mmCIF file of C-alpha atoms and ligand atoms in Angstrom:
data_model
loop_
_atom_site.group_PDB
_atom_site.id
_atom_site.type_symbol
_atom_site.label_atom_id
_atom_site.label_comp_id
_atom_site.label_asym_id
_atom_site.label_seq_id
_atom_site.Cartn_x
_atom_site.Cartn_y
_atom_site.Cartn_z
ATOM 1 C CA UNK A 1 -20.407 29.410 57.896
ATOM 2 C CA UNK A 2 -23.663 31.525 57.175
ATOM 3 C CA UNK A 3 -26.818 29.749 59.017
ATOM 4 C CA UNK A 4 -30.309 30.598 59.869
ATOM 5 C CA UNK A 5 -31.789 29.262 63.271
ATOM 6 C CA UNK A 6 -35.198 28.734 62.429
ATOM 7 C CA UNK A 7 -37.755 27.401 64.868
ATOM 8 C CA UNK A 8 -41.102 28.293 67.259
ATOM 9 C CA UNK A 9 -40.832 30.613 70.140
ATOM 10 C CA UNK A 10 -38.968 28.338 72.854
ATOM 11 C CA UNK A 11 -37.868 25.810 69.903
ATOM 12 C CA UNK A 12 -34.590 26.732 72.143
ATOM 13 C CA UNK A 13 -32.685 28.778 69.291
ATOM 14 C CA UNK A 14 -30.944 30.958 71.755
ATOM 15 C CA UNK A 15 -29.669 28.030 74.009
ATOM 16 C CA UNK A 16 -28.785 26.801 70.856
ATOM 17 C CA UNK A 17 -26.496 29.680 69.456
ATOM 18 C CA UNK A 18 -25.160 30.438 72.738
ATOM 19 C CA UNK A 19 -23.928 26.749 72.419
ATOM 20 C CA UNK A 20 -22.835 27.017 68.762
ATOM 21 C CA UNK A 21 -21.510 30.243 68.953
ATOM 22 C CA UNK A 22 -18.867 28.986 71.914
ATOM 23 C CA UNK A 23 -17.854 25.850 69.883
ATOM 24 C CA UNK A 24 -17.553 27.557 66.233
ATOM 25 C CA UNK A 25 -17.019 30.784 67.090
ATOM 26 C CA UNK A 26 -19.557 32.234 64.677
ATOM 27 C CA UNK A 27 -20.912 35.586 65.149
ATOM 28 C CA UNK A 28 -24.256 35.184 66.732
ATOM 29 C CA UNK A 29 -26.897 37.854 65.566
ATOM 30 C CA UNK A 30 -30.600 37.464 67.507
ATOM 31 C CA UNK A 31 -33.077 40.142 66.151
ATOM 32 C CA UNK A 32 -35.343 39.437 69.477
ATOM 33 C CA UNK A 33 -31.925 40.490 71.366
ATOM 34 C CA UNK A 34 -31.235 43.645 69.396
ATOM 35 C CA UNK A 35 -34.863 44.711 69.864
ATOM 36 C CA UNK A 36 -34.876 43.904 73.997
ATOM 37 C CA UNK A 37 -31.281 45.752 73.760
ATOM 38 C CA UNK A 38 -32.554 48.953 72.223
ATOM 39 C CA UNK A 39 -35.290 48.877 74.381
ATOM 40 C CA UNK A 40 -33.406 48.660 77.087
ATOM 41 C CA UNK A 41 -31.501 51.574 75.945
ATOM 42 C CA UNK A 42 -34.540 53.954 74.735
ATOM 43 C CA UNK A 43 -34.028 54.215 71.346
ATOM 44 C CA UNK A 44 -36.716 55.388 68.956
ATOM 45 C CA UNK A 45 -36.210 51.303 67.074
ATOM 46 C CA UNK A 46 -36.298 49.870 70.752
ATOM 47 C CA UNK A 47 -39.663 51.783 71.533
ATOM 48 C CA UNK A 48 -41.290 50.969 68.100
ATOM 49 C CA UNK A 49 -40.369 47.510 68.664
ATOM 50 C CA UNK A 50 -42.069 47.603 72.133
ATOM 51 C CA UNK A 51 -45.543 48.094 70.820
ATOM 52 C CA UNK A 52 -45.405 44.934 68.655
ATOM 53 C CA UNK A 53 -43.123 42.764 71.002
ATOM 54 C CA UNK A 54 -45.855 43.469 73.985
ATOM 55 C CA UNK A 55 -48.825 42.054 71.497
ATOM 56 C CA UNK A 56 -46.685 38.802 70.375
ATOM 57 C CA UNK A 57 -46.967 40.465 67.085
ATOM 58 C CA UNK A 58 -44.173 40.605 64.155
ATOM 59 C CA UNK A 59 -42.489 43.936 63.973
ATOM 60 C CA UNK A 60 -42.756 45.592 60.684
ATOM 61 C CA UNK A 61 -40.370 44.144 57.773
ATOM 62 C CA UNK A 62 -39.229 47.338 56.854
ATOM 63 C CA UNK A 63 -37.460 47.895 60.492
ATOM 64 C CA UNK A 64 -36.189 44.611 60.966
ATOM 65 C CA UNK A 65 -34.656 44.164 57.491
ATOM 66 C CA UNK A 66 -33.148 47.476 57.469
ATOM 67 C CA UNK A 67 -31.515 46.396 61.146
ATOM 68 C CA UNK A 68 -30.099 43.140 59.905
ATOM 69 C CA UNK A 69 -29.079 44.306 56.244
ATOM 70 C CA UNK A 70 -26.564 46.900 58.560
ATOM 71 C CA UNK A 71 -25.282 44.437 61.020
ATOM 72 C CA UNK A 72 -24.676 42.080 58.513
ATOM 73 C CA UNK A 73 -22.027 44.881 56.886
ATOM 74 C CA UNK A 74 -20.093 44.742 60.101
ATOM 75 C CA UNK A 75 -16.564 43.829 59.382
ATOM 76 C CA UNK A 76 -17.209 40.569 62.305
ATOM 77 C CA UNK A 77 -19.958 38.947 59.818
ATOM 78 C CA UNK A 78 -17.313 38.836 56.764
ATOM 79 C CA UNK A 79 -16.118 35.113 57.447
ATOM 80 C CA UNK A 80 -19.761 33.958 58.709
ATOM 81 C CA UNK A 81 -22.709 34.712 60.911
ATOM 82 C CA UNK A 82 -26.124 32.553 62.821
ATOM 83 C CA UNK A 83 -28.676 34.393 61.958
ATOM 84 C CA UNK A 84 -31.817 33.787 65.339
ATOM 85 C CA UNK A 85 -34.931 34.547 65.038
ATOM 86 C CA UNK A 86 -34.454 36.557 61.065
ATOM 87 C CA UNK A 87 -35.906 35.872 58.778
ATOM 88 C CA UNK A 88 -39.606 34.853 60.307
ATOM 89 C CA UNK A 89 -41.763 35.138 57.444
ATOM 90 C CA UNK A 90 -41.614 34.762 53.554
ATOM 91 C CA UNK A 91 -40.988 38.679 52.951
ATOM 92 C CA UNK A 92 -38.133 38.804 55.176
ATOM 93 C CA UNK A 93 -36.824 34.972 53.705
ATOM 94 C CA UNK A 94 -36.540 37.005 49.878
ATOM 95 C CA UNK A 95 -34.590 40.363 51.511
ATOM 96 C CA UNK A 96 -32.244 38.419 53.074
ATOM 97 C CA UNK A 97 -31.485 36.743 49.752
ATOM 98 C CA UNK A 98 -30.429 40.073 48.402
ATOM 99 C CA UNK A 99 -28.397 40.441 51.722
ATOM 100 C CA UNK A 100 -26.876 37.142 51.381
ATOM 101 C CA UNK A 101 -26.142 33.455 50.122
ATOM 102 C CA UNK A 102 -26.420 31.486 53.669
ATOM 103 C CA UNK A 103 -25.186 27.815 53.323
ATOM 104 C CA UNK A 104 -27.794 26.458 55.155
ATOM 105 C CA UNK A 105 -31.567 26.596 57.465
ATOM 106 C CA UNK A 106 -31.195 24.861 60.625
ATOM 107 C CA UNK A 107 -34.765 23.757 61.858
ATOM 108 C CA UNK A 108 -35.115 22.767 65.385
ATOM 109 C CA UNK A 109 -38.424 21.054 65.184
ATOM 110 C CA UNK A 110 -40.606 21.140 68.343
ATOM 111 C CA UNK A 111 -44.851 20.194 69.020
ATOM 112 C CA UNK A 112 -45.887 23.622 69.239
ATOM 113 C CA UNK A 113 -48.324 22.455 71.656
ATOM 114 C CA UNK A 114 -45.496 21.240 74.361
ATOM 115 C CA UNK A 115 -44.208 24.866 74.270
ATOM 116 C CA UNK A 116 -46.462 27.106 75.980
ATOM 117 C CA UNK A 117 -45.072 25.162 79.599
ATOM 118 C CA UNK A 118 -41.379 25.913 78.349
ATOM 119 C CA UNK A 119 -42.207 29.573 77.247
ATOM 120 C CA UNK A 120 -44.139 30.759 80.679
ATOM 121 C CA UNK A 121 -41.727 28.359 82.669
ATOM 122 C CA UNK A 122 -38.479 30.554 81.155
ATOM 123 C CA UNK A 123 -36.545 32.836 82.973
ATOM 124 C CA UNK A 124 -33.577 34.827 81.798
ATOM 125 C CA UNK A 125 -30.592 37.156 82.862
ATOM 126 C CA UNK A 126 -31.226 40.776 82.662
ATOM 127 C CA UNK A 127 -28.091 41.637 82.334
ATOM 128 C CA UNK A 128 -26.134 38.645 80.045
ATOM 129 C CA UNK A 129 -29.532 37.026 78.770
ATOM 130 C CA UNK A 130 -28.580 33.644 79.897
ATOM 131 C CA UNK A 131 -31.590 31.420 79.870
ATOM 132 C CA UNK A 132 -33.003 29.545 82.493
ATOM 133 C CA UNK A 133 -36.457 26.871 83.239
ATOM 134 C CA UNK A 134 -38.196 27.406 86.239
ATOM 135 C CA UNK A 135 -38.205 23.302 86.294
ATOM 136 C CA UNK A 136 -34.474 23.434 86.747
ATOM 137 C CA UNK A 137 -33.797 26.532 88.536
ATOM 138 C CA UNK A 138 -34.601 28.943 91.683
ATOM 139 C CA UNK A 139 -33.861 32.189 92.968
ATOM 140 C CA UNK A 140 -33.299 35.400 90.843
ATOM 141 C CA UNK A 141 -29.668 35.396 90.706
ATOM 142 C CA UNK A 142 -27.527 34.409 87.493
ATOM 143 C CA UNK A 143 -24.652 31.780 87.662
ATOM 144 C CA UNK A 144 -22.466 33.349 84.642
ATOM 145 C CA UNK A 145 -22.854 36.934 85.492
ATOM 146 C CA UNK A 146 -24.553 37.181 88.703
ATOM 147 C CA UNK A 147 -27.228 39.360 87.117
ATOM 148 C CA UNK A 148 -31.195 39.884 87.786
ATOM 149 C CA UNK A 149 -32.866 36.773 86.378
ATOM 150 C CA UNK A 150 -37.028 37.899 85.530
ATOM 151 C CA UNK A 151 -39.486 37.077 83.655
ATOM 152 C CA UNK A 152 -39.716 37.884 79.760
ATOM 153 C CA UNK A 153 -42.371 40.467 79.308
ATOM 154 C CA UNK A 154 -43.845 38.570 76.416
ATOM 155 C CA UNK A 155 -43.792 35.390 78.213
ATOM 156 C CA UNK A 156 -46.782 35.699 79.878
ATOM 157 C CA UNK A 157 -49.578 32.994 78.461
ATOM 158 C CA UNK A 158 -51.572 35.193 76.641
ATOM 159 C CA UNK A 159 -48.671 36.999 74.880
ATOM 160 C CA UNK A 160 -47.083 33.604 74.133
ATOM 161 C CA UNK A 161 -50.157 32.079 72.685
ATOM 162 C CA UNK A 162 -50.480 34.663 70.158
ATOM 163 C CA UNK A 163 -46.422 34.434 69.340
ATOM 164 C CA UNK A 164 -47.248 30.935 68.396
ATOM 165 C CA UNK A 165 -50.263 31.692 65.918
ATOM 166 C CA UNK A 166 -48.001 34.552 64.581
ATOM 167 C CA UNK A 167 -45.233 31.498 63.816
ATOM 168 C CA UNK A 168 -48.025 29.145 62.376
ATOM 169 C CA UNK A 169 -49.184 31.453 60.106
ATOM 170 C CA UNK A 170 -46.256 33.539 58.940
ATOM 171 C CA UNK A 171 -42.837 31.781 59.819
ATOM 172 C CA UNK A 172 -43.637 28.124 59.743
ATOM 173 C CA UNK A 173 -44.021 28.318 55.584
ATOM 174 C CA UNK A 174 -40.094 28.496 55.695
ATOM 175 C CA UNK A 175 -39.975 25.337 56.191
ATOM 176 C CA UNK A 176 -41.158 24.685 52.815
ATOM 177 C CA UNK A 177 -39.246 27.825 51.444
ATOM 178 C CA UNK A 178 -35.648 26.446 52.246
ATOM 179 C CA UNK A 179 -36.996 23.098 51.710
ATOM 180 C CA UNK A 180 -37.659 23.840 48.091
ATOM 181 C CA UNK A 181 -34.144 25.793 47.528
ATOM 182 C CA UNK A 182 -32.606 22.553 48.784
ATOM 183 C CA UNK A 183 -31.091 24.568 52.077
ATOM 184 C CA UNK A 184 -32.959 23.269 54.793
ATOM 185 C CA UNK A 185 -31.828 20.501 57.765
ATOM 186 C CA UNK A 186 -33.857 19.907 60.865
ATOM 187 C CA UNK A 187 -33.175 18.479 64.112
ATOM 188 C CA UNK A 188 -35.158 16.967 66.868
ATOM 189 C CA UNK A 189 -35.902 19.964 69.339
ATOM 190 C CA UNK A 190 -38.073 17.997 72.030
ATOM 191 C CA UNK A 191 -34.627 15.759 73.117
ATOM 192 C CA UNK A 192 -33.165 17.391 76.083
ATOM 193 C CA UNK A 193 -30.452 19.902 75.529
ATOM 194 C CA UNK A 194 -27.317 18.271 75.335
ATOM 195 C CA UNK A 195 -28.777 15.735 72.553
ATOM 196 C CA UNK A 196 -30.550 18.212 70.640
ATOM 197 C CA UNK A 197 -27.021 20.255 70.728
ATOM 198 C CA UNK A 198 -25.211 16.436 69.650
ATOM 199 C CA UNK A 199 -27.349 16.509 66.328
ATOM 200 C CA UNK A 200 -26.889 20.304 65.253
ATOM 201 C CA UNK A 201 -22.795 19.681 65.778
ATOM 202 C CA UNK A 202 -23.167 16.691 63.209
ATOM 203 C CA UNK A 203 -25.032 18.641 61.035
ATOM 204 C CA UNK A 204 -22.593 21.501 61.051
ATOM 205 C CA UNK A 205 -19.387 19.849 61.064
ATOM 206 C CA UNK A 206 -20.261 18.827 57.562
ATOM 207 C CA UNK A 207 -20.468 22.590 56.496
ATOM 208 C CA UNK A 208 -17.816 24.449 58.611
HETATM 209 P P1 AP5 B 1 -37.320 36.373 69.884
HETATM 210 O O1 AP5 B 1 -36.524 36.866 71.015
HETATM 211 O O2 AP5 B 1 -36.640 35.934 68.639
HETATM 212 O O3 AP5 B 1 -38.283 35.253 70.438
HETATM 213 P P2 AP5 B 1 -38.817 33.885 69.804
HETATM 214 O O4 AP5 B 1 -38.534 33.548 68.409
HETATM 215 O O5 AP5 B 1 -40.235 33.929 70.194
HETATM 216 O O6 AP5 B 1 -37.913 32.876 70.452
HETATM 217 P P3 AP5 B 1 -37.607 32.740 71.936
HETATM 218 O O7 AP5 B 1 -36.420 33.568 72.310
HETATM 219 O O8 AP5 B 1 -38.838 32.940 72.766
HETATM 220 O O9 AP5 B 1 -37.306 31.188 71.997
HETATM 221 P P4 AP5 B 1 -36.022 30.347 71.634
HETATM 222 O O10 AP5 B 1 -36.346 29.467 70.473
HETATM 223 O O11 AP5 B 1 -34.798 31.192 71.536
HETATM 224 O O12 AP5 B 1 -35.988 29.420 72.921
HETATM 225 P P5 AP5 B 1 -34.977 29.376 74.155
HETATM 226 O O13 AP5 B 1 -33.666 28.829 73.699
HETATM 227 O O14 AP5 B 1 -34.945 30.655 74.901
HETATM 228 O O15 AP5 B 1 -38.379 37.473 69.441
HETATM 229 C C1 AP5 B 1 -39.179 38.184 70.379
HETATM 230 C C2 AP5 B 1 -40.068 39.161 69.642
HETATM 231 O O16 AP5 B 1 -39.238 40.110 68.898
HETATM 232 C C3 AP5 B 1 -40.989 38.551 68.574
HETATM 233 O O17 AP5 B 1 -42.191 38.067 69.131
HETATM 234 C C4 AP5 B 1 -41.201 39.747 67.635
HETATM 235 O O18 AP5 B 1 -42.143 40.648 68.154
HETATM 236 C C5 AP5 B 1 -39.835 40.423 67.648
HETATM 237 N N1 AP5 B 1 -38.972 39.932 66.560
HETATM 238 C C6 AP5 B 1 -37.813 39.224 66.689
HETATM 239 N N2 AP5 B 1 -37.312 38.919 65.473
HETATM 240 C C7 AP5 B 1 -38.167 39.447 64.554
HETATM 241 C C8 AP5 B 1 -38.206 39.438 63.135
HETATM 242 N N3 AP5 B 1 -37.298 38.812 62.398
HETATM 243 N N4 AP5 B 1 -39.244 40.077 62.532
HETATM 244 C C9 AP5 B 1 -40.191 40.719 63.240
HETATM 245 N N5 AP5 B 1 -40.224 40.737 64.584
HETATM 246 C C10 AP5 B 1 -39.220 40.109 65.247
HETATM 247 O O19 AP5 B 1 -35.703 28.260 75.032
HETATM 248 C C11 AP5 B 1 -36.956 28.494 75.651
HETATM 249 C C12 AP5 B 1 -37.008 27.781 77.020
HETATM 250 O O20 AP5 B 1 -36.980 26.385 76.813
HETATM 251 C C13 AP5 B 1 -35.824 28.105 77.953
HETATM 252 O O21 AP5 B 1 -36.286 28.155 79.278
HETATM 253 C C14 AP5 B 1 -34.860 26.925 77.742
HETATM 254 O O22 AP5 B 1 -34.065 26.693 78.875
HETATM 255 C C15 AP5 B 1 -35.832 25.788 77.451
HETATM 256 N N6 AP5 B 1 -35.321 24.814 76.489
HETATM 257 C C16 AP5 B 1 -34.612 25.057 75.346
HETATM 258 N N7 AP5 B 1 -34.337 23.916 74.689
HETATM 259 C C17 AP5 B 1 -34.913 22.918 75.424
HETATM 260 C C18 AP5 B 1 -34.976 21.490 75.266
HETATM 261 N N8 AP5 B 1 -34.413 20.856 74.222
HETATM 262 N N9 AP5 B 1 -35.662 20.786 76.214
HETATM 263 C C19 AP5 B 1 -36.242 21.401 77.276
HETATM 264 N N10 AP5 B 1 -36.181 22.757 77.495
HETATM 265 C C20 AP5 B 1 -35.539 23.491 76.570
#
């Protein structure tokens, strides 16, 4: 299967994938997780992302398309991938139709206004990038990996307020560009994990 995770910032596309990725075994690529990775790591596209990441701004097209077009050539994307958080705006939508013919746009639809609490309230592993809510979950120790959990740099309210302008005005038209090619399905993100997880298997069992 080739799908697109599309949704806001804390629409919960990576607990998502994680959760998708175990049950279909479909390669999982997250732009936002390459970017924290290489930054992580020092490299020139990990410190170019920085600047952008740190202002809740889009980094530029031309990086992030040339970073998926390569992955996607990896000999573990032949039979499928989830593509999370690419493509996020109408420029990156037409590239990766000269990448690829995905089957279909998952759209976990949230009120962008109940997502700020979710965003500043997330914590994640530094080391396995499990994600946690602050509502559900103390201490700075991950249960899978036993890692540092922190704080997201750009999950501060200020950072996370302008993510979700940057989604209005660039990423939410998606909707209506997959709508229009007749590829896009959308389930209810504001149920609680486990049920928003029960409507994305019964949309994908009908194109596995
Ligand atoms: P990225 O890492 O992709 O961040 P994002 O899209 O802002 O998405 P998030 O990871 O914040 O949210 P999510 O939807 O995965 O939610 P999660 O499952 O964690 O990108 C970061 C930055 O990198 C961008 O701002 C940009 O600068 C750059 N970038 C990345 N891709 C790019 C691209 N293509 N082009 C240019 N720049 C790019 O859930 C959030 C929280 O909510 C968690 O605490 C979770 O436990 C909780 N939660 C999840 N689901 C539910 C639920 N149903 N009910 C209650 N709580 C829930």
């Amino acid at each position: 299967m080739k799908i697109v995770l599309l949704g806001a910032p804390g629409a919960g596309k990576g607990t998502q994938a994680t959760r998708i990725a175990e049950k279909y075994g479909v390669v999982h690529i997250s732009t936002g997780d390459i970017f924290r990775k290489n930054l992580k790591e020092g490299t020139p596209v990990g410190l170019k992302a920085k600047a952008f990441i740190d202002k809740g701004q889009l980094v530029p097209d031309e990086v992030t398309c040339e970073i998926v077009a390569e992955r996607l050539k990896e000999k573990d994307c032949e039979k499928g991938f989830m593509l999370d958080g690419f493509p996020r705006n109408v420029m990156q939508a037409e590239a990766l139709d000269k990448m690829s013919d995905v089957d279909l746009v998952l759209n976990i639809a949230v009120d962008l206004d109940k997502l700020m609490a979710r965003l500043t309230g997330r914590r994640v592993c530094r080391e396995c990038g499990e994600s946690y809510h602050v509502s559900t979950f103390a201490g700075n120790k991950c249960s899978k990996c036993g890692g540092e959990v922190i704080q997201r740099a750009d999950d501060t309210e200020e950072t996370v307020g302008k993510r979700l302008k940057v989604y209005s005005e660039q990423t939410q038209p998606l909707i209506d560009y997959y709508t229009a090619k007749g590829k896009l399905q959308s389930v209810d993100g504001m149920k609680p994990i486990d049920e928003v997880f029960a409507e994305v298997v019964t949309v994908l069992d009908k194109v596995k």
